[in-house]
């Protein structure tokens, strides 16, 4: 499959000093759901804003659907749909009027637009409130409207920037369902940013982990996890002495204490290593009370590559998030 | 300029769907005429020469009030752009494949449309109230066109300036400050309300250069005289010409600034 988006040393420096994006090179294939995962301030939104031509790069460029984002921004804008982080629908218009207006921006013929808008409204279960003013929508409804506002002109590529920021857990899972349905039925390439690991894990086929404006790793969720080299085995022993003996297990890459009488072993492959550990335990007549195998999560992958937990918040983005929450609540 | 149609219709929908703005828009012309008409009606006592031959003060100030209505609505034309930015709607426009200038021009055109409606209501109100507007020497189609052209040009001049300002302003209070700073000087350093003969010399001199005066005087001339003499026509041509040149320059400025400078 051919790349539908390719960035070439894409760099963005704000105000001459803040390097938000540093020689970014990513390639996104047609038809995939591509996740950009990173902590707040990593450069995800900057990447999206550059690719959708909302801002101009400091250096480098990107090709989106065959068009250069610097030289041919109008063509780029025609072939993409965007669901920005902020709410962008007009509260004083109805849901239908908002979508109608967006369709006119893209010169969608009236009949075609009407048909498409109805289909999209039904898809996200908004058809019975379509004539209500957006001001009266709930937070979840507004987010769903935002989602389909990016789709009225039948774009080839859909950008979702933190699509569930500020939503509660139930509404978030519901949004995931809609995103999957859209991908299946409408055959669009989706680029998704999120700082929710579960979200990227649930939706994306391929993930890039990004921090400080650089890509640290790219692959499927499975690939990234297996690259971690090793699974974790947690064992709790009956006595301190038994724990000490287990710490000396020769097959472990790394052995650590993990609480009283508890041992954390890092092994190459838990499936192969587990029988050997059990043999070792019975061979040394150790008594064990608990044994758990931990497959790596995306959390671990993230920790490995960025060296910190994903939930670290930066003050500016917290403010942004609060603003979003406030908007949603109204 | 793709996007202009849907964006202008959005602006107008927001306006006529707001019952308060609709109602105040209807009442305001009566206020203007009733208050100004009676407050300054004593001017009539100075005799018709001072009022350029107008039969009453309402007929005299109609040109001024029409211009001021256009001016005041125009001063607020940029406010919605700032709110669009604040509420995030502007983000949607900026990622759409539309000309960026259409975002600003939709405000200019929507404000102008509102002004036209207000002009219609105001003229109707002036005709309805007692001792109101009198067309003593008739009112021709050409007169009507001159009247509309004058108000529209004032509207275009000030909507251009104030929407251009809003291209980069992020806080509504900033533009409110600017509006408060300029509205009264524009009103009082002009011939909108008072005949030059009643003004202090320096004020009257300064008022000559105010486009608000040009529009007020042009409308006044056609309303009072109906069919114009050659010299009256010449003055009207000069006033309208000045307004047209200024409007063109400022519209061009609005176009280039909005195409290149508009940001979220």
Coordinates of C-alpha atoms in Angstrom, one line a residue:
Chain A
X1 CA 0.0 0.0 0.0
X2 CA 1.1 3.5 -0.8
X3 CA 1.8 6.2 1.7
X4 CA -1.0 8.8 1.8
X5 CA 0.9 11.1 4.2
X6 CA 4.6 11.5 4.4
X7 CA 6.5 14.1 6.4
X8 CA 9.9 15.2 5.4
X9 CA 12.0 16.6 8.2
X10 CA 9.0 18.5 9.4
X11 CA 10.1 21.1 12.0
X12 CA 8.1 23.7 13.9
X13 CA 9.8 26.2 16.2
X14 CA 7.5 28.6 18.0
X15 CA 8.7 32.2 18.7
X16 CA 12.2 31.3 17.6
X17 CA 12.9 29.1 20.6
X18 CA 10.4 26.5 21.5
X19 CA 11.1 23.5 19.3
X20 CA 7.7 21.8 19.2
X21 CA 8.6 19.5 16.3
X22 CA 12.1 18.4 15.5
X23 CA 12.8 16.8 12.0
X24 CA 9.7 14.6 12.1
X25 CA 9.6 11.8 9.5
X26 CA 6.6 9.7 9.5
X27 CA 4.8 7.8 6.8
X28 CA 1.1 6.9 7.0
X29 CA -0.5 4.3 4.7
X30 CA -3.8 4.5 3.0
X31 CA -6.6 2.9 4.9
X32 CA -4.9 2.6 8.3
X33 CA -5.8 4.0 11.6
X34 CA -2.6 5.7 12.8
X35 CA -2.1 6.7 16.3
X36 CA 0.2 9.5 17.6
X37 CA 0.8 8.8 21.2
X38 CA 2.7 11.1 23.5
X39 CA 2.4 13.1 26.7
X40 CA 1.0 16.6 26.7
X41 CA 3.3 19.0 24.9
X42 CA 5.0 16.2 23.0
X43 CA 4.1 17.7 19.6
X44 CA 1.1 15.8 18.6
X45 CA -1.3 18.7 18.1
X46 CA 1.5 20.6 16.3
X47 CA 1.9 17.7 14.0
X48 CA -1.8 17.6 13.2
X49 CA -2.0 21.4 12.9
X50 CA 0.9 21.3 10.3
X51 CA -0.6 18.5 8.3
X52 CA -4.0 20.1 8.1
X53 CA -2.3 23.4 7.1
X54 CA -3.6 25.3 10.1
X55 CA -0.1 26.5 10.8
X56 CA 3.0 26.6 8.5
X57 CA 6.2 24.7 9.2
X58 CA 9.4 26.4 10.1
X59 CA 11.3 24.0 7.8
X60 CA 10.7 20.7 6.1
X61 CA 7.4 19.8 4.5
X62 CA 4.8 17.0 4.2
X63 CA 2.9 15.4 1.4
X64 CA -0.8 14.8 2.1
X65 CA -2.8 12.9 -0.5
X66 CA -0.2 13.9 -3.1
X67 CA -0.2 17.6 -2.2
X68 CA 2.5 19.6 -0.6
X69 CA 1.2 21.2 2.7
X70 CA 3.3 24.4 2.0
X71 CA 2.8 24.9 -1.7
X72 CA -0.7 23.5 -2.2
X73 CA -2.5 24.0 1.1
X74 CA -5.9 24.5 -0.5
X75 CA -5.8 21.1 -2.2
X76 CA -4.7 19.5 1.1
X77 CA -7.6 21.1 2.9
X78 CA -10.0 19.7 0.3
X79 CA -8.9 16.1 0.7
X80 CA -8.9 16.0 4.5
X81 CA -11.4 16.2 7.3
X82 CA -10.5 17.5 10.7
X83 CA -11.9 17.0 14.1
X84 CA -9.9 19.5 16.2
X85 CA -9.3 19.3 19.9
X86 CA -11.6 22.3 20.6
X87 CA -15.2 22.5 19.8
X88 CA -15.8 24.2 16.5
X89 CA -19.5 24.0 15.8
X90 CA -21.7 27.1 16.1
X91 CA -24.0 27.0 19.2
X92 CA -26.5 29.4 17.6
X93 CA -27.2 27.1 14.7
X94 CA -28.8 23.7 14.7
X95 CA -26.8 20.6 14.2
X96 CA -28.1 20.2 10.7
X97 CA -27.3 23.8 9.8
X98 CA -23.8 23.5 11.0
X99 CA -23.2 20.4 8.8
X100 CA -24.9 22.1 5.9
X101 CA -22.6 25.1 6.2
X102 CA -19.5 23.0 6.3
X103 CA -20.7 21.1 3.2
X104 CA -21.0 24.5 1.4
X105 CA -17.4 25.3 2.4
X106 CA -16.4 22.2 0.4
X107 CA -18.7 22.9 -2.5
X108 CA -20.6 19.6 -2.0
X109 CA -23.6 19.7 -4.4
X110 CA -26.8 20.4 -2.3
X111 CA -28.5 17.1 -3.0
X112 CA -25.4 15.0 -2.3
X113 CA -24.8 17.0 0.9
X114 CA -28.3 16.4 2.2
X115 CA -28.1 12.7 1.6
X116 CA -24.7 12.5 3.2
X117 CA -25.6 14.6 6.2
X118 CA -28.5 12.4 7.0
X119 CA -26.4 9.3 6.7
X120 CA -23.8 10.7 9.0
X121 CA -26.3 12.0 11.6
X122 CA -27.9 8.5 11.7
X123 CA -24.5 6.9 12.1
X124 CA -23.8 8.8 15.3
X125 CA -27.4 8.7 16.5
X126 CA -28.0 12.4 16.2
X127 CA -30.8 12.3 13.6
X128 CA -33.6 13.0 16.1
X129 CA -31.9 16.2 17.5
X130 CA -30.6 17.5 14.2
X131 CA -32.9 20.6 14.2
X132 CA -32.1 21.6 17.7
X133 CA -29.7 24.4 18.4
X134 CA -26.2 23.1 19.2
X135 CA -26.4 25.1 22.4
X136 CA -28.8 22.6 23.8
X137 CA -26.6 19.6 23.0
X138 CA -24.9 17.6 25.7
X139 CA -21.1 17.3 25.8
X140 CA -21.1 13.9 24.2
X141 CA -23.6 15.0 21.5
X142 CA -21.4 18.0 20.6
X143 CA -18.4 15.8 20.3
X144 CA -20.3 13.4 18.0
X145 CA -21.4 16.4 15.9
X146 CA -17.7 17.5 15.7
X147 CA -16.8 14.0 14.5
X148 CA -19.2 14.0 11.6
X149 CA -18.5 17.7 10.8
X150 CA -15.1 16.5 9.6
X151 CA -16.8 14.0 7.2
X152 CA -19.5 15.8 5.2
X153 CA -17.3 16.3 2.2
X154 CA -16.2 12.7 2.0
X155 CA -12.6 13.2 2.8
X156 CA -9.9 10.6 2.1
X157 CA -8.2 11.3 5.4
X158 CA -9.7 12.2 8.8
X159 CA -7.6 13.8 11.5
X160 CA -8.8 13.3 15.1
X161 CA -7.0 15.4 17.6
X162 CA -7.7 14.1 21.1
X163 CA -11.3 13.1 20.2
X164 CA -12.3 12.1 23.7
X165 CA -10.6 14.8 25.7
X166 CA -12.7 15.8 28.7
X167 CA -15.4 13.1 28.1
X168 CA -16.4 10.6 30.8
X169 CA -15.5 6.9 30.4
X170 CA -18.9 5.8 29.0
X171 CA -19.1 8.5 26.5
X172 CA -15.5 7.8 25.5
X173 CA -16.1 4.1 24.8
X174 CA -19.1 5.2 22.8
X175 CA -17.0 7.6 20.7
X176 CA -14.6 4.7 20.0
X177 CA -17.4 2.6 18.7
X178 CA -18.4 5.5 16.3
X179 CA -14.8 6.0 15.2
X180 CA -14.5 2.3 14.3
X181 CA -17.8 2.3 12.5
X182 CA -16.7 5.3 10.5
X183 CA -13.5 3.7 9.5
X184 CA -15.2 0.5 8.3
X185 CA -18.1 2.1 6.5
X186 CA -16.5 5.2 5.0
X187 CA -13.1 3.8 4.1
X188 CA -11.0 6.7 5.4
X189 CA -7.5 6.8 6.6
X190 CA -7.6 8.1 10.2
X191 CA -4.9 9.9 12.0
X192 CA -5.5 10.0 15.7
X193 CA -3.7 11.7 18.5
X194 CA -4.3 10.9 22.1
X195 CA -2.6 10.9 25.5
X196 CA -4.9 8.1 26.5
X197 CA -3.1 4.8 26.0
X198 CA -6.3 2.8 26.0
X199 CA -7.6 4.9 23.3
X200 CA -4.7 4.5 20.9
X201 CA -4.5 0.8 21.8
X202 CA -8.2 0.3 21.1
X203 CA -8.4 2.2 17.8
X204 CA -5.0 2.4 16.0
X205 CA -3.5 -0.3 13.8
X206 CA -0.1 1.4 14.0
X207 CA 1.3 3.7 16.6
X208 CA 4.1 6.2 16.8
X209 CA 5.3 7.3 20.2
X210 CA 6.3 10.9 20.1
X211 CA 8.0 13.0 22.7
X212 CA 9.8 16.4 22.6
X213 CA 8.9 16.7 18.9
X214 CA 10.6 13.4 17.9
X215 CA 9.3 10.0 17.0
X216 CA 10.7 7.5 19.5
X217 CA 9.2 4.3 18.1
X218 CA 6.7 3.2 15.5
X219 CA 4.9 -0.1 15.1
X220 CA 1.7 -2.0 15.8
X221 CA 0.8 -2.2 19.4
X222 CA 2.0 -5.8 19.5
X223 CA 5.3 -5.0 17.9
X224 CA 6.0 -2.2 20.3
X225 CA 5.2 -4.5 23.2
X226 CA 7.4 -7.3 22.0
X227 CA 10.2 -4.8 21.4
X228 CA 10.3 -4.3 25.1
X229 CA 12.4 -7.5 25.3
X230 CA 10.9 -9.3 28.1
X231 CA 7.8 -10.1 30.1
X232 CA 7.4 -9.7 33.8
X233 CA 6.9 -12.6 36.2
X234 CA 5.8 -11.7 39.8
X235 CA 6.2 -14.3 42.5
X236 CA 5.4 -14.1 46.2
X237 CA 7.2 -16.7 48.4
X238 CA 6.4 -18.1 51.8
X239 CA 9.7 -17.0 53.4
X240 CA 12.3 -14.4 52.9
X241 CA 14.9 -17.1 52.4
X242 CA 12.8 -18.6 49.6
X243 CA 12.5 -15.2 48.0
X244 CA 16.3 -14.7 48.1
X245 CA 16.8 -18.1 46.4
X246 CA 14.4 -17.2 43.6
X247 CA 16.2 -13.9 43.1
X248 CA 19.2 -16.0 42.0
X249 CA 17.2 -17.7 39.2
X250 CA 19.7 -17.9 36.4
X251 CA 17.3 -17.4 33.4
X252 CA 16.2 -13.9 34.5
X253 CA 17.4 -10.8 32.6
X254 CA 16.7 -8.8 35.7
X255 CA 15.5 -9.7 39.2
X256 CA 14.2 -7.3 41.8
X257 CA 12.5 -7.2 45.1
X258 CA 8.9 -6.3 44.8
X259 CA 7.7 -5.9 48.3
X260 CA 8.0 -8.3 51.3
X261 CA 8.8 -11.8 50.0
X262 CA 7.8 -10.8 46.5
X263 CA 10.1 -11.0 43.5
X264 CA 9.9 -9.4 40.1
X265 CA 11.6 -11.3 37.4
X266 CA 12.1 -9.9 33.9
X267 CA 12.4 -12.8 31.4
X268 CA 12.8 -13.0 27.6
X269 CA 9.7 -14.9 27.0
X270 CA 7.3 -15.8 29.7
X271 CA 5.7 -18.7 27.8
X272 CA 9.1 -20.5 27.6
X273 CA 10.5 -19.4 30.9
X274 CA 7.5 -20.2 33.1
X275 CA 7.9 -24.0 33.1
X276 CA 11.6 -23.6 33.9
X277 CA 10.9 -21.3 36.8
X278 CA 8.4 -23.9 38.2
X279 CA 11.1 -26.6 37.8
X280 CA 13.6 -24.3 39.6
X281 CA 11.1 -23.7 42.4
X282 CA 10.4 -27.4 43.0
X283 CA 14.0 -28.4 42.4
X284 CA 15.1 -26.0 45.3
X285 CA 12.0 -27.0 47.4
X286 CA 10.8 -23.4 47.6
X287 CA 7.2 -22.7 48.8
X288 CA 5.3 -20.2 46.7
X289 CA 2.0 -18.6 47.5
X290 CA 1.4 -16.6 44.3
X291 CA 2.7 -16.5 40.7
X292 CA 1.6 -13.9 38.1
X293 CA 2.7 -13.4 34.5
X294 CA 2.5 -9.8 33.3
X295 CA 2.4 -9.1 29.6
X296 CA 3.7 -5.6 28.9
X297 CA 1.1 -2.9 28.4
X298 CA 1.4 0.1 26.1
X299 CA 2.0 1.9 29.4
X300 CA 5.3 -0.1 29.8
X301 CA 6.2 0.7 26.2
X302 CA 5.6 4.3 26.8
X303 CA 7.6 4.3 30.0
X304 CA 10.5 2.5 28.3
X305 CA 10.7 5.0 25.4
X306 CA 9.9 8.3 27.1
X307 CA 11.3 7.6 30.5
X308 CA 8.2 8.9 32.2
X309 CA 4.6 8.2 32.9
X310 CA 2.2 9.4 30.2
X311 CA 0.0 11.1 32.7
X312 CA 2.4 13.9 33.5
X313 CA 0.5 17.1 32.9
X314 CA 2.0 20.3 31.8
X315 CA 0.4 23.5 33.1
X316 CA -0.5 25.0 29.7
X317 CA -2.3 21.8 28.6
X318 CA -4.1 21.5 31.9
X319 CA -5.6 24.9 31.3
X320 CA -6.6 23.8 27.7
X321 CA -8.2 20.7 29.2
X322 CA -10.1 22.8 31.7
X323 CA -11.3 25.1 28.9
X324 CA -12.6 22.1 27.0
X325 CA -14.3 20.7 30.0
X326 CA -15.9 24.0 30.6
X327 CA -17.1 24.2 27.0
X328 CA -18.5 20.7 27.2
X329 CA -20.4 21.3 30.3
X330 CA -22.2 24.4 29.1
Chain B
X1 CA -14.5 34.1 -2.7
X2 CA -15.9 30.7 -1.8
X3 CA -17.4 30.5 1.7
X4 CA -18.8 34.0 1.5
X5 CA -22.4 32.8 0.9
X6 CA -22.7 30.3 3.7
X7 CA -20.8 32.5 6.2
X8 CA -22.9 35.6 5.5
X9 CA -26.1 33.6 5.8
X10 CA -24.8 32.3 9.1
X11 CA -24.2 35.8 10.4
X12 CA -27.7 36.9 9.3
X13 CA -29.3 33.9 10.9
X14 CA -27.6 34.6 14.2
X15 CA -28.9 38.2 14.0
X16 CA -32.6 37.7 13.1
X17 CA -32.9 34.7 15.4
X18 CA -31.9 36.8 18.4
X19 CA -35.2 38.4 19.5
X20 CA -33.4 41.0 21.6
X21 CA -31.3 42.3 18.7
X22 CA -34.3 42.3 16.4
X23 CA -36.4 44.2 18.9
X24 CA -33.8 46.8 19.8
X25 CA -33.1 47.3 16.1
X26 CA -36.8 48.1 15.6
X27 CA -37.1 50.4 18.6
X28 CA -33.8 52.3 18.3
X29 CA -34.7 54.4 15.2
X30 CA -37.7 55.8 17.1
X31 CA -35.6 56.6 20.1
X32 CA -33.0 58.4 17.9
X33 CA -35.6 60.5 16.2
X34 CA -37.8 61.2 19.2
X35 CA -34.9 62.1 21.5
X36 CA -32.7 64.0 19.1
X37 CA -35.6 65.5 17.3
X38 CA -37.0 67.0 20.5
X39 CA -33.7 67.7 22.3
X40 CA -32.4 69.9 19.5
X41 CA -35.6 71.1 18.0
X42 CA -35.0 74.6 19.4
X43 CA -32.4 74.9 16.7
X44 CA -35.4 75.5 14.3
X45 CA -35.9 78.8 16.1
X46 CA -32.7 80.1 14.5
X47 CA -34.6 80.0 11.2
X48 CA -34.5 77.8 8.1
X49 CA -31.3 79.3 6.8
X50 CA -29.3 77.6 9.5
X51 CA -31.0 74.3 8.7
X52 CA -30.2 74.6 5.0
X53 CA -33.8 75.2 4.2
X54 CA -35.2 72.2 5.9
X55 CA -38.8 72.5 7.0
X56 CA -38.1 71.0 10.5
X57 CA -35.2 69.6 12.5
X58 CA -36.1 65.9 11.9
X59 CA -35.8 66.5 8.2
X60 CA -32.5 68.2 8.8
X61 CA -30.9 65.5 11.0
X62 CA -32.3 62.5 9.0
X63 CA -29.0 62.3 7.0
X64 CA -27.1 62.5 10.3
X65 CA -29.1 59.9 12.1
X66 CA -29.0 57.5 9.1
X67 CA -25.2 57.9 8.9
X68 CA -24.8 57.4 12.6
X69 CA -27.0 54.2 12.6
X70 CA -24.7 52.9 9.8
X71 CA -21.6 54.0 11.7
X72 CA -22.6 52.5 15.1
X73 CA -23.6 49.1 13.6
X74 CA -20.3 49.1 11.6
X75 CA -18.2 49.8 14.7
X76 CA -19.5 46.5 16.2
X77 CA -19.0 44.5 13.0
X78 CA -15.7 43.0 14.3
X79 CA -17.0 41.8 17.6
X80 CA -18.5 38.6 16.2
X81 CA -15.1 37.7 14.7
X82 CA -13.5 37.9 18.1
X83 CA -16.2 35.7 19.6
X84 CA -15.8 33.2 16.8
X85 CA -12.2 33.0 17.7
X86 CA -13.0 32.7 21.4
X87 CA -15.6 30.0 20.9
X88 CA -13.5 27.9 18.5
X89 CA -15.8 28.3 15.5
X90 CA -13.0 30.2 13.7
X91 CA -10.9 27.1 13.8
X92 CA -13.5 25.3 11.6
X93 CA -13.4 28.1 9.1
X94 CA -9.6 28.1 8.9
X95 CA -9.3 24.4 8.1
X96 CA -11.9 24.7 5.4
X97 CA -10.8 25.2 1.7
X98 CA -12.3 28.7 1.7
X99 CA -10.7 32.1 1.1
X100 CA -9.7 33.5 4.4
X101 CA -11.0 36.9 3.4
X102 CA -14.5 35.4 3.1
X103 CA -14.5 35.1 6.9
X104 CA -14.0 38.8 7.3
X105 CA -16.1 39.9 4.3
X106 CA -19.1 37.8 5.6
X107 CA -19.0 40.1 8.6
X108 CA -18.8 43.2 6.4
X109 CA -21.7 42.1 4.2
X110 CA -23.9 40.9 7.0
X111 CA -23.4 44.2 8.9
X112 CA -24.2 46.2 5.7
X113 CA -27.4 44.1 5.3
X114 CA -28.4 44.9 8.8
X115 CA -27.7 48.6 8.2
X116 CA -29.9 48.6 5.1
X117 CA -32.8 47.1 7.1
X118 CA -32.3 49.8 9.8
X119 CA -32.2 52.5 7.3
X120 CA -35.6 51.4 5.9
X121 CA -37.1 51.3 9.4
X122 CA -35.7 54.6 10.3
X123 CA -37.1 56.4 7.2
X124 CA -40.4 54.8 7.9
X125 CA -40.3 56.0 11.5
X126 CA -39.3 59.5 10.5
X127 CA -42.3 59.6 8.2
X128 CA -44.7 58.3 10.8
X129 CA -43.9 60.5 13.8
X130 CA -45.7 63.9 14.1
X131 CA -43.8 66.9 12.7
X132 CA -41.4 64.4 11.1
X133 CA -39.7 63.9 7.8
X134 CA -41.1 66.1 5.0
X135 CA -40.0 65.8 1.4
X136 CA -40.9 69.4 0.5
X137 CA -39.3 69.3 -2.9
X138 CA -40.0 65.7 -3.8
X139 CA -37.8 62.6 -3.6
X140 CA -36.5 61.0 -6.8
X141 CA -35.2 57.5 -7.5
X142 CA -31.8 59.2 -7.9
X143 CA -32.2 60.8 -4.5
X144 CA -32.9 57.3 -3.0
X145 CA -29.9 55.8 -4.6
X146 CA -27.6 58.6 -3.4
X147 CA -29.0 58.2 0.2
X148 CA -28.4 54.4 0.1
X149 CA -25.0 54.8 -1.5
X150 CA -23.9 57.3 1.2
X151 CA -25.0 55.1 4.1
X152 CA -23.5 52.0 2.5
X153 CA -20.2 53.6 1.9
X154 CA -19.9 54.8 5.5
X155 CA -20.9 51.2 6.5
X156 CA -18.2 49.7 4.3
X157 CA -15.5 52.2 5.5
X158 CA -16.1 51.4 9.2
X159 CA -16.8 47.7 8.9
X160 CA -13.6 47.4 6.9
X161 CA -11.6 49.1 9.7
X162 CA -13.2 47.3 12.5
X163 CA -13.2 43.8 11.1
X164 CA -9.6 44.3 10.1
X165 CA -8.8 45.2 13.7
X166 CA -10.6 42.1 14.8
X167 CA -8.4 39.9 12.6
X168 CA -5.8 39.8 15.3
X169 CA -7.6 41.0 18.5
X170 CA -8.3 38.1 20.8
X171 CA -10.2 39.9 23.6
X172 CA -13.6 41.5 23.2
X173 CA -12.8 44.2 25.8
X174 CA -10.0 45.5 23.6
X175 CA -12.3 46.2 20.7
X176 CA -15.0 47.6 23.0
X177 CA -12.3 50.1 24.3
X178 CA -11.5 51.2 20.8
X179 CA -15.2 51.6 19.9
X180 CA -15.8 53.7 23.0
X181 CA -12.8 55.8 22.1
X182 CA -13.9 56.7 18.6
X183 CA -17.7 56.7 18.6
X184 CA -18.4 60.1 20.2
X185 CA -15.6 62.0 18.4
X186 CA -16.8 60.6 15.1
X187 CA -20.4 61.7 16.0
X188 CA -19.7 65.1 17.3
X189 CA -16.8 66.2 15.2
X190 CA -19.1 65.9 12.2
X191 CA -22.1 67.7 10.6
X192 CA -24.3 64.8 11.5
X193 CA -26.3 66.6 14.2
X194 CA -25.5 70.3 14.0
X195 CA -25.2 72.8 11.2
X196 CA -21.7 74.2 10.9
X197 CA -22.9 77.6 11.9
X198 CA -23.7 76.4 15.4
X199 CA -20.3 74.7 15.9
X200 CA -17.0 76.2 17.3
X201 CA -14.8 77.2 14.4
X202 CA -12.1 74.6 15.0
X203 CA -14.7 71.9 15.4
X204 CA -16.4 72.8 12.2
X205 CA -13.0 72.8 10.4
X206 CA -12.1 69.4 11.7
X207 CA -15.6 68.1 10.8
X208 CA -15.0 68.8 7.2
X209 CA -12.6 65.9 7.0
X210 CA -14.8 63.4 8.7
X211 CA -16.5 60.9 6.3
X212 CA -19.5 60.9 8.6
X213 CA -20.0 64.6 7.6
X214 CA -19.7 63.7 3.9
X215 CA -22.5 61.1 4.1
X216 CA -24.7 63.3 6.4
X217 CA -24.4 66.3 4.1
X218 CA -25.0 64.3 0.9
X219 CA -28.1 62.7 2.3
X220 CA -29.3 66.1 3.7
X221 CA -28.8 67.8 0.4
X222 CA -31.1 65.3 -1.5
X223 CA -33.7 65.0 1.3
X224 CA -34.1 68.8 1.6
X225 CA -33.8 69.8 -2.0
X226 CA -35.3 66.8 -4.0
X227 CA -34.1 67.8 -7.4
X228 CA -30.6 69.2 -7.2
X229 CA -29.1 72.2 -8.9
X230 CA -25.8 71.7 -10.7
X231 CA -23.7 73.1 -7.9
X232 CA -25.6 71.0 -5.3
X233 CA -25.0 67.9 -7.5
X234 CA -21.3 68.8 -7.7
X235 CA -21.0 68.9 -3.9
X236 CA -22.8 65.5 -3.6
X237 CA -20.5 64.0 -6.2
X238 CA -17.5 65.2 -4.2
X239 CA -18.8 63.8 -1.0
X240 CA -19.7 60.4 -2.5
X241 CA -16.5 60.3 -4.5
X242 CA -14.5 60.8 -1.3
X243 CA -16.5 58.1 0.5
X244 CA -16.0 55.7 -2.4
X245 CA -12.3 56.2 -2.6
X246 CA -11.9 55.7 1.1
X247 CA -14.2 52.6 1.1
X248 CA -12.2 51.1 -1.8
X249 CA -8.9 51.6 -0.1
X250 CA -10.1 50.2 3.2
X251 CA -11.9 47.2 1.6
X252 CA -8.6 46.4 -0.2
X253 CA -6.8 46.6 3.2
X254 CA -9.4 44.3 4.8
X255 CA -8.9 41.8 1.9
X256 CA -5.2 41.7 2.1
X257 CA -4.9 41.7 5.9
X258 CA -7.5 39.0 6.3
X259 CA -6.0 36.8 3.5
X260 CA -2.6 36.9 5.2
X261 CA -2.9 37.7 8.8
X262 CA -6.0 35.9 10.2
X263 CA -5.1 33.6 13.1
X264 CA -6.9 31.6 15.7

